[in-house]
Amino acid sequence: MRAELSVSEARRIALTAQGFNALSRGGDVSVTQLRKLTGRLGLVQIDSVNVLVRAHYLPHFSRLGAYSRARLDAVVAAKPKRFFEYWGHEASLLPIDCHPLLRWRMARALRGKGVWKPLEPFASERRGEADAMLDRVRAEGPLAASDVTGNRASKGMWVWSDAKHALEWLFWAGLVAATHRRGSFERVYDLPERVLPRTILQCPTPRGIDARRMLLARSAEALGIATADDLRDYYRIPAADVPPLLEQLVEEGTIAPVRVRGWQQQAYLHKDARAGRKIEGSALLSPFDPLIWHRPRVERLFGFRYRLEIYTPAHKREHGYYVLPFMLDGALVARVDLKADRKVGTLMIQRAHVEPAAPGCTVERLLAELCLLASWLGLSSIAVAPAAEIDPAFVARGAIG
C-alpha cells in the first residue's frame, strides 16, 4: 500500500478492520459469527447504563443486525471460557488469550497502582480486609458485593462500600475473577482457578513491556490504521511506553508508518489492513463502540465532533443523554438521543439531528434503522418524547410530526 493515503482511504481501512466492510445484516446470526466478531474487535466495552440496552450488546447489532442477545450471553458464559471480563479499555469483555497480556495491570493493582483511588488502601493498610474478603470468596464463592451486605452488625467490619471496594480491588489485582453479571448487572466473583481455563492460568506471564507491545499490535489490527494515541487508547497503555514499542512493531513489520493527508500526527498501518470495497449500509453506533470511543479519532476519520454527555448536566447537553451516531455508507450523517421505555414498549426519540452534508435519503434510512432497533429490543412502537428537540429536517421530510 502507498505511503500516503487520503482520509477516505483511511476511513475504509478503519471500517473494514472493525467489521463494517460487509454489512450483511440479516438472517440468523450464529454463535460462530458472534464469537468471531468479538475476537476481531479485541474487546467489547461493558457499561452499566441501560437507558437503551446494555452497551456490550450494541456493537454486534451495529455490524450483524438483529441477532439473539441470549445467544451472545451463551457465547460469554460457555465453558471453558473463551472470553473474560477485566479492565481492557474500561471494563471490557476480552478474548481469553488476552489474560496473560494484562497481568502487568493486575500486578500494578496489587501494589495499589493504576486503580481507582478509593481502592488504593486495600493494597497496603487495608490489605487485611481484602484478604478476609478473599477468604470469604474462597469459602463461599461465587459472591457479589450484595451477598456480603448486612454483616456489619455481626462482625463489625463490612458495610456495602467496604465490601464492594474490597472485591473491586481483588478483581483489579487478579485475585478474583468475574464469573458473570446478574440481576441489576452486578458483577459476581470467584477464584480465578474456578472461573478461567487451567490452560490460560498456566500460560507464562510475559514481561510487562512485552505484553504491552503485544497489546499495541492487537490495537493496530483492530483499528487497521491509527495514530500512536489511537493505539495507546484502545487498551489504555501507559503513554511513555508507546513510542519505543511502536518502533519495535515497525522493525518487526507488524505496522508501517504512513501519512494520511490532513492528519497532523503520524499514522501507522497494520500489515493485514485492507481498504476493502466501498462501505455500504447503515448502522447506529453505541457511545461505547470501539469505532468511535476515542473522540479525536472520530473527528480525524469522519469530520464528526462527538462527545459523551451522560455525565453532563441536562441543561448543558448539546445533543442529549444517550446519543447514537448514525452511519450511512461509511459516513456519520446524523445522531439520535434514544431511550427504551420498556413499560409501554416504545423506543423514545429524545433528540434527533441531521448533519449539514447528509444526503437526502438520511432521514428515511435512519427511520428504517430505528425500526430495526425497536424490533430487536422487543419494542412495538417508536415515538417522539414530550419536549423532544427534533431537527427540522425530520419534520420537513414528513418523517416525524
Coordinates of C-alpha atoms in Angstrom, one line a residue:
M1 CA 0.0 0.0 0.0
R2 CA 1.1 3.6 -0.7
A3 CA 2.9 5.6 1.9
E4 CA 0.4 8.4 1.7
L5 CA -3.4 7.9 1.9
S6 CA -6.5 10.0 1.7
V7 CA -8.8 10.3 4.7
S8 CA -11.4 8.4 2.6
E9 CA -9.0 5.5 2.2
A10 CA -8.1 5.6 5.9
R11 CA -11.8 5.6 6.8
R12 CA -12.4 2.5 4.6
I13 CA -9.4 0.7 6.2
A14 CA -10.7 1.5 9.7
L15 CA -14.2 0.4 8.9
T16 CA -13.0 -2.8 7.3
A17 CA -10.8 -3.6 10.3
Q18 CA -13.8 -3.0 12.6
G19 CA -16.1 -5.4 10.8
F20 CA -18.2 -2.9 8.8
N21 CA -16.9 -3.9 5.4
A22 CA -19.7 -6.5 4.9
L23 CA -22.8 -5.1 6.5
S24 CA -24.8 -8.3 5.7
R25 CA -27.3 -7.5 8.4
G26 CA -30.0 -10.0 8.1
G27 CA -30.8 -13.7 8.6
D28 CA -29.9 -15.8 11.6
V29 CA -26.7 -14.7 13.3
S30 CA -24.8 -17.7 14.5
V31 CA -22.8 -18.3 17.7
T32 CA -19.7 -18.6 15.4
Q33 CA -20.3 -15.1 13.9
L34 CA -20.8 -13.6 17.4
R35 CA -17.6 -15.3 18.7
K36 CA -15.6 -14.2 15.6
L37 CA -16.7 -10.6 15.8
T38 CA -15.9 -10.3 19.5
G39 CA -12.5 -11.7 18.8
R40 CA -12.0 -9.5 15.8
L41 CA -12.7 -6.3 17.8
G42 CA -10.2 -7.4 20.5
L43 CA -12.5 -6.2 23.3
V44 CA -16.1 -5.0 23.8
Q45 CA -16.7 -2.4 26.4
I46 CA -19.1 -3.2 29.3
D47 CA -21.1 -0.4 30.9
S48 CA -24.0 -0.3 33.4
V49 CA -26.0 2.4 31.6
N50 CA -29.2 0.7 30.5
V51 CA -31.3 3.5 29.1
L52 CA -31.5 1.8 25.8
V53 CA -29.7 -1.6 26.1
R54 CA -26.5 -2.7 27.8
A55 CA -23.6 -1.3 25.9
H56 CA -21.9 -4.6 25.1
Y57 CA -24.8 -5.8 23.0
L58 CA -24.8 -2.9 20.6
P59 CA -21.5 -3.4 18.6
H60 CA -22.8 -6.8 17.4
F61 CA -26.1 -5.3 16.4
S62 CA -24.4 -2.5 14.5
R63 CA -22.4 -4.9 12.5
L64 CA -24.5 -8.0 12.2
G65 CA -28.1 -6.8 12.6
A66 CA -30.9 -8.2 14.8
Y67 CA -29.2 -11.2 16.5
S68 CA -30.2 -13.1 19.6
R69 CA -28.8 -11.4 22.7
A70 CA -29.4 -14.7 24.6
R71 CA -27.0 -16.3 22.0
L72 CA -24.3 -13.7 22.9
D73 CA -24.9 -14.4 26.6
A74 CA -24.3 -18.1 25.8
V75 CA -21.1 -17.3 24.0
V76 CA -19.8 -15.3 27.0
A77 CA -21.0 -17.9 29.5
A78 CA -19.8 -21.0 27.6
K79 CA -17.3 -23.3 29.4
P80 CA -14.4 -23.5 29.1
K81 CA -14.4 -19.7 28.9
R82 CA -13.4 -18.1 25.6
F83 CA -14.0 -14.6 26.9
F84 CA -13.5 -13.0 30.3
E85 CA -14.2 -9.7 31.9
Y86 CA -11.4 -7.3 33.0
W87 CA -10.1 -3.8 32.6
G88 CA -9.1 -3.6 28.9
H89 CA -10.3 -0.2 27.6
E90 CA -12.6 0.3 30.5
A91 CA -14.5 -2.7 31.9
S92 CA -14.4 -5.0 28.9
L93 CA -15.2 -8.4 27.6
L94 CA -11.9 -9.8 26.2
P95 CA -10.7 -12.9 24.4
I96 CA -9.3 -15.4 26.9
D97 CA -5.9 -15.4 25.4
C98 CA -5.6 -11.8 26.4
H99 CA -5.4 -12.7 30.1
P100 CA -1.6 -13.2 30.2
L101 CA -1.2 -9.8 28.4
L102 CA -3.0 -8.0 31.2
R103 CA -1.2 -9.5 34.2
W104 CA 1.1 -6.5 34.3
R105 CA -2.0 -4.4 35.1
M106 CA -3.0 -6.9 37.8
A107 CA 0.5 -6.7 39.3
R108 CA 0.3 -2.9 39.3
A109 CA -3.1 -3.0 41.1
L110 CA -1.6 -5.4 43.6
R111 CA 0.8 -2.6 44.5
G112 CA -2.0 -0.1 44.6
K113 CA -1.1 1.5 41.3
G114 CA -3.4 2.3 38.3
V115 CA -6.6 1.7 40.3
W116 CA -9.4 3.9 41.3
K117 CA -8.2 6.0 44.3
P118 CA -10.6 4.6 46.9
L119 CA -9.2 1.1 46.2
E120 CA -5.5 2.0 46.8
P121 CA -5.6 1.4 50.6
F122 CA -6.5 -2.3 50.0
A123 CA -3.0 -2.8 48.7
S124 CA -1.5 -1.6 51.9
E125 CA -3.1 -0.5 55.2
R126 CA -6.4 -2.2 54.4
R127 CA -4.8 -5.4 52.9
G128 CA -6.1 -7.4 55.9
E129 CA -9.7 -6.6 55.0
A130 CA -9.1 -7.6 51.4
D131 CA -7.5 -10.9 52.5
A132 CA -10.5 -11.5 54.7
M133 CA -12.8 -10.9 51.7
L134 CA -10.7 -13.2 49.6
D135 CA -11.0 -15.9 52.3
R136 CA -14.8 -15.5 52.2
V137 CA -14.9 -15.8 48.4
R138 CA -12.7 -19.0 48.7
A139 CA -15.1 -20.5 51.3
E140 CA -18.4 -19.3 49.9
G141 CA -17.9 -18.2 46.3
P142 CA -19.1 -17.2 43.9
L143 CA -20.1 -14.0 45.6
A144 CA -21.3 -10.5 44.7
A145 CA -21.0 -7.4 46.8
S146 CA -24.7 -7.6 47.7
D147 CA -24.1 -11.1 49.1
V148 CA -21.9 -9.6 51.9
T149 CA -24.1 -6.7 53.0
G150 CA -25.7 -6.7 56.4
N151 CA -22.6 -8.2 58.1
R152 CA -21.7 -5.1 59.9
A153 CA -23.9 -6.0 62.9
S154 CA -22.5 -9.4 63.2
K155 CA -18.8 -8.8 62.5
G156 CA -18.5 -5.0 62.8
M157 CA -16.3 -4.9 59.7
W158 CA -18.2 -4.8 56.4
V159 CA -20.6 -2.3 55.1
W160 CA -21.7 -2.1 51.5
S161 CA -19.0 0.2 50.3
D162 CA -16.3 -1.7 52.1
A163 CA -17.3 -5.0 50.6
K164 CA -17.7 -3.6 47.1
H165 CA -14.4 -1.8 47.3
A166 CA -12.5 -4.8 48.6
L167 CA -14.0 -7.0 45.9
E168 CA -13.3 -4.5 43.2
W169 CA -9.6 -4.2 44.3
L170 CA -9.3 -8.1 44.4
F171 CA -10.7 -8.1 40.9
W172 CA -8.4 -5.4 39.6
A173 CA -5.4 -7.3 41.2
G174 CA -6.5 -10.5 39.5
L175 CA -7.0 -12.3 42.8
V176 CA -10.6 -12.9 41.9
A177 CA -12.3 -13.2 38.5
A178 CA -15.8 -12.3 37.3
T179 CA -17.9 -15.4 36.7
H180 CA -20.9 -13.4 35.3
R181 CA -23.2 -10.4 35.8
R182 CA -26.6 -10.9 37.5
G183 CA -29.8 -9.0 38.2
S184 CA -29.1 -5.3 38.0
F185 CA -25.8 -6.0 36.2
E186 CA -23.9 -6.8 39.4
R187 CA -20.6 -8.5 38.9
V188 CA -20.2 -11.9 40.6
Y189 CA -16.7 -13.0 41.7
D190 CA -14.9 -16.3 42.4
L191 CA -11.4 -17.5 42.5
P192 CA -9.6 -17.4 39.1
E193 CA -9.0 -21.1 39.2
R194 CA -12.7 -21.7 39.4
V195 CA -13.5 -19.4 36.6
L196 CA -10.7 -19.3 34.0
P197 CA -9.4 -22.3 32.0
R198 CA -6.4 -24.0 33.6
T199 CA -4.5 -23.8 30.3
I200 CA -4.7 -20.0 30.4
L201 CA -3.7 -19.7 34.1
Q202 CA -0.7 -21.9 33.3
C203 CA 0.4 -19.7 30.4
P204 CA 3.7 -18.0 31.2
T205 CA 3.4 -14.3 32.2
P206 CA 5.3 -12.2 29.7
R207 CA 7.3 -9.2 30.8
G208 CA 5.1 -6.2 31.2
I209 CA 6.8 -4.3 28.4
D210 CA 6.4 -7.3 26.0
A211 CA 2.8 -7.7 27.0
R212 CA 2.1 -4.0 26.2
R213 CA 3.9 -4.4 22.8
M214 CA 1.5 -7.3 22.0
L215 CA -1.5 -5.3 23.1
L216 CA -0.4 -2.4 20.8
A217 CA -0.2 -4.9 18.0
R218 CA -3.7 -6.1 18.7
S219 CA -4.8 -2.5 18.8
A220 CA -3.3 -1.9 15.4
E221 CA -5.0 -5.0 13.9
A222 CA -8.4 -3.9 15.4
L223 CA -8.1 -0.3 14.2
G224 CA -6.4 -1.0 10.8
I225 CA -4.9 2.4 10.6
A226 CA -4.2 4.6 13.6
T227 CA -2.1 7.2 15.3
A228 CA 0.0 6.5 18.4
D229 CA -2.6 8.0 20.6
D230 CA -5.3 5.8 19.0
L231 CA -3.3 2.7 19.6
R232 CA -2.5 3.7 23.2
D233 CA -6.1 4.4 24.0
Y234 CA -7.5 1.0 22.8
Y235 CA -6.1 -0.9 25.8
R236 CA -5.1 2.1 27.8
I237 CA -1.3 1.6 27.5
P238 CA 0.9 4.0 29.5
A239 CA 1.8 6.8 27.2
A240 CA 5.5 6.7 28.0
D241 CA 5.8 3.1 26.8
V242 CA 4.2 3.7 23.4
P243 CA 7.0 5.4 21.2
P244 CA 9.7 2.7 21.7
L245 CA 7.2 -0.1 21.4
L246 CA 5.9 1.3 18.1
E247 CA 9.4 1.4 16.8
Q248 CA 9.7 -2.3 17.6
L249 CA 6.5 -3.1 15.9
V250 CA 7.7 -1.2 12.8
E251 CA 11.0 -3.1 12.9
E252 CA 9.1 -6.4 13.1
G253 CA 6.9 -5.5 10.2
T254 CA 3.7 -5.6 12.2
I255 CA 2.9 -2.0 11.3
A256 CA 4.2 0.5 8.8
P257 CA 4.3 4.3 9.1
V258 CA 2.1 6.1 6.6
R259 CA 0.9 9.6 6.1
V260 CA -2.8 10.4 5.9
R261 CA -3.5 13.7 4.2
G262 CA -4.9 16.3 6.6
W263 CA -3.8 14.5 9.7
Q264 CA -1.2 16.2 11.8
Q265 CA 0.0 13.1 13.6
Q266 CA 2.0 10.1 12.2
A267 CA -0.3 7.2 11.2
Y268 CA 0.5 3.5 11.4
L269 CA -0.9 0.8 9.1
H270 CA -1.3 -2.8 10.3
K271 CA 0.3 -5.3 7.9
D272 CA -3.0 -7.1 7.3
A273 CA -5.1 -3.9 6.9
R274 CA -7.1 -3.7 3.7
A275 CA -9.1 -0.8 2.3
G276 CA -11.9 -3.0 1.1
R277 CA -14.6 -2.0 -1.3
K278 CA -16.9 1.0 -0.8
I279 CA -18.6 0.8 2.5
E280 CA -22.4 0.5 2.0
G281 CA -25.2 0.1 4.5
S282 CA -26.4 1.8 7.7
A283 CA -25.8 1.4 11.4
L284 CA -26.5 3.1 14.7
L285 CA -23.4 3.2 16.9
S286 CA -23.3 2.9 20.7
P287 CA -21.4 5.7 22.5
F288 CA -19.1 2.8 23.7
D289 CA -18.5 1.3 20.3
P290 CA -14.7 0.8 19.7
L291 CA -15.1 2.5 16.3
I292 CA -15.9 5.8 18.0
W293 CA -14.9 5.7 21.6
H294 CA -11.7 7.7 21.0
R295 CA -13.3 11.1 20.1
P296 CA -10.2 12.7 18.5
R297 CA -10.1 9.7 16.1
V298 CA -13.7 10.2 15.2
E299 CA -13.0 13.8 14.2
R300 CA -10.0 12.8 12.1
L301 CA -11.7 10.0 10.3
F302 CA -15.3 11.3 9.9
G303 CA -15.1 15.1 10.5
F304 CA -17.7 14.5 13.2
R305 CA -17.5 16.1 16.6
Y306 CA -19.0 13.7 19.2
R307 CA -19.0 13.8 22.9
L308 CA -20.5 11.6 25.6
E309 CA -22.9 13.7 27.6
I310 CA -24.2 11.2 30.1
Y311 CA -22.3 13.0 32.9
T312 CA -23.1 16.5 31.6
P313 CA -25.9 18.4 33.5
A314 CA -29.1 18.1 31.4
H315 CA -29.3 21.9 30.7
K316 CA -25.7 21.9 29.3
R317 CA -26.2 18.9 26.9
E318 CA -25.8 19.8 23.3
H319 CA -27.2 16.6 21.8
G320 CA -28.6 14.5 24.6
Y321 CA -28.0 11.9 27.3
Y322 CA -27.5 8.7 25.3
V323 CA -26.7 9.7 21.7
L324 CA -26.0 7.2 19.0
P325 CA -24.3 8.4 15.8
F326 CA -25.9 7.1 12.6
M327 CA -23.6 5.8 9.9
L328 CA -24.7 5.7 6.3
D329 CA -22.5 4.3 3.6
G330 CA -19.4 4.9 5.7
A331 CA -20.2 8.4 6.8
L332 CA -21.6 9.7 10.1
V333 CA -24.6 11.7 8.9
A334 CA -26.9 12.1 11.9
R335 CA -27.3 11.4 15.7
V336 CA -30.2 10.5 17.8
D337 CA -30.7 10.5 21.6
L338 CA -32.7 7.3 22.4
K339 CA -34.4 5.7 25.3
A340 CA -36.2 2.4 25.6
D341 CA -39.5 2.9 27.5
R342 CA -39.9 -0.8 28.3
K343 CA -43.1 -0.3 30.4
V344 CA -45.1 0.8 27.3
G345 CA -42.9 -0.9 24.7
T346 CA -41.8 2.2 22.9
L347 CA -38.5 3.4 21.5
M348 CA -38.4 7.1 22.5
I349 CA -36.6 9.7 20.4
Q350 CA -35.4 12.4 22.8
R351 CA -33.5 14.4 20.2
A352 CA -32.5 14.0 16.6
H353 CA -30.1 15.9 14.4
V354 CA -29.0 15.6 10.8
E355 CA -25.5 16.7 9.7
P356 CA -25.5 19.6 7.2
A357 CA -23.8 17.4 4.5
A358 CA -26.1 14.4 4.9
P359 CA -27.6 13.0 1.8
G360 CA -31.3 13.4 1.1
C361 CA -32.1 9.8 2.0
T362 CA -30.7 10.1 5.5
V363 CA -34.0 10.5 7.4
E364 CA -35.7 7.7 5.6
R365 CA -32.7 5.4 6.2
L366 CA -32.4 6.4 9.8
L367 CA -36.0 5.7 10.5
A368 CA -35.6 2.3 8.9
E369 CA -32.7 1.6 11.2
L370 CA -34.7 2.8 14.2
C371 CA -37.5 0.4 13.3
L372 CA -34.9 -2.4 13.1
L373 CA -33.6 -1.4 16.5
A374 CA -37.0 -1.2 18.1
S375 CA -37.9 -4.7 16.8
W376 CA -34.6 -6.1 18.1
L377 CA -35.3 -4.7 21.5
G378 CA -38.8 -6.1 21.6
L379 CA -40.4 -2.6 21.4
S380 CA -43.6 -2.3 19.5
S381 CA -43.6 1.4 18.6
I382 CA -41.4 4.5 18.1
A383 CA -42.4 7.8 19.4
V384 CA -41.1 11.3 19.9
A385 CA -40.7 12.2 23.6
P386 CA -42.5 15.2 25.0
A387 CA -40.5 18.4 24.6
A388 CA -38.1 16.5 22.3
E389 CA -35.7 18.5 20.2
I390 CA -36.1 17.3 16.7
D391 CA -34.1 18.5 13.7
P392 CA -36.5 20.4 11.3
A393 CA -35.2 18.1 8.5
F394 CA -37.2 15.2 10.1
V395 CA -40.4 17.2 10.0
A396 CA -39.7 18.8 6.6
R397 CA -39.4 15.4 5.1
G398 CA -42.6 14.2 6.6
A399 CA -40.8 11.7 8.8
I400 CA -41.9 12.9 12.2
G401 CA -44.7 15.3 13.0

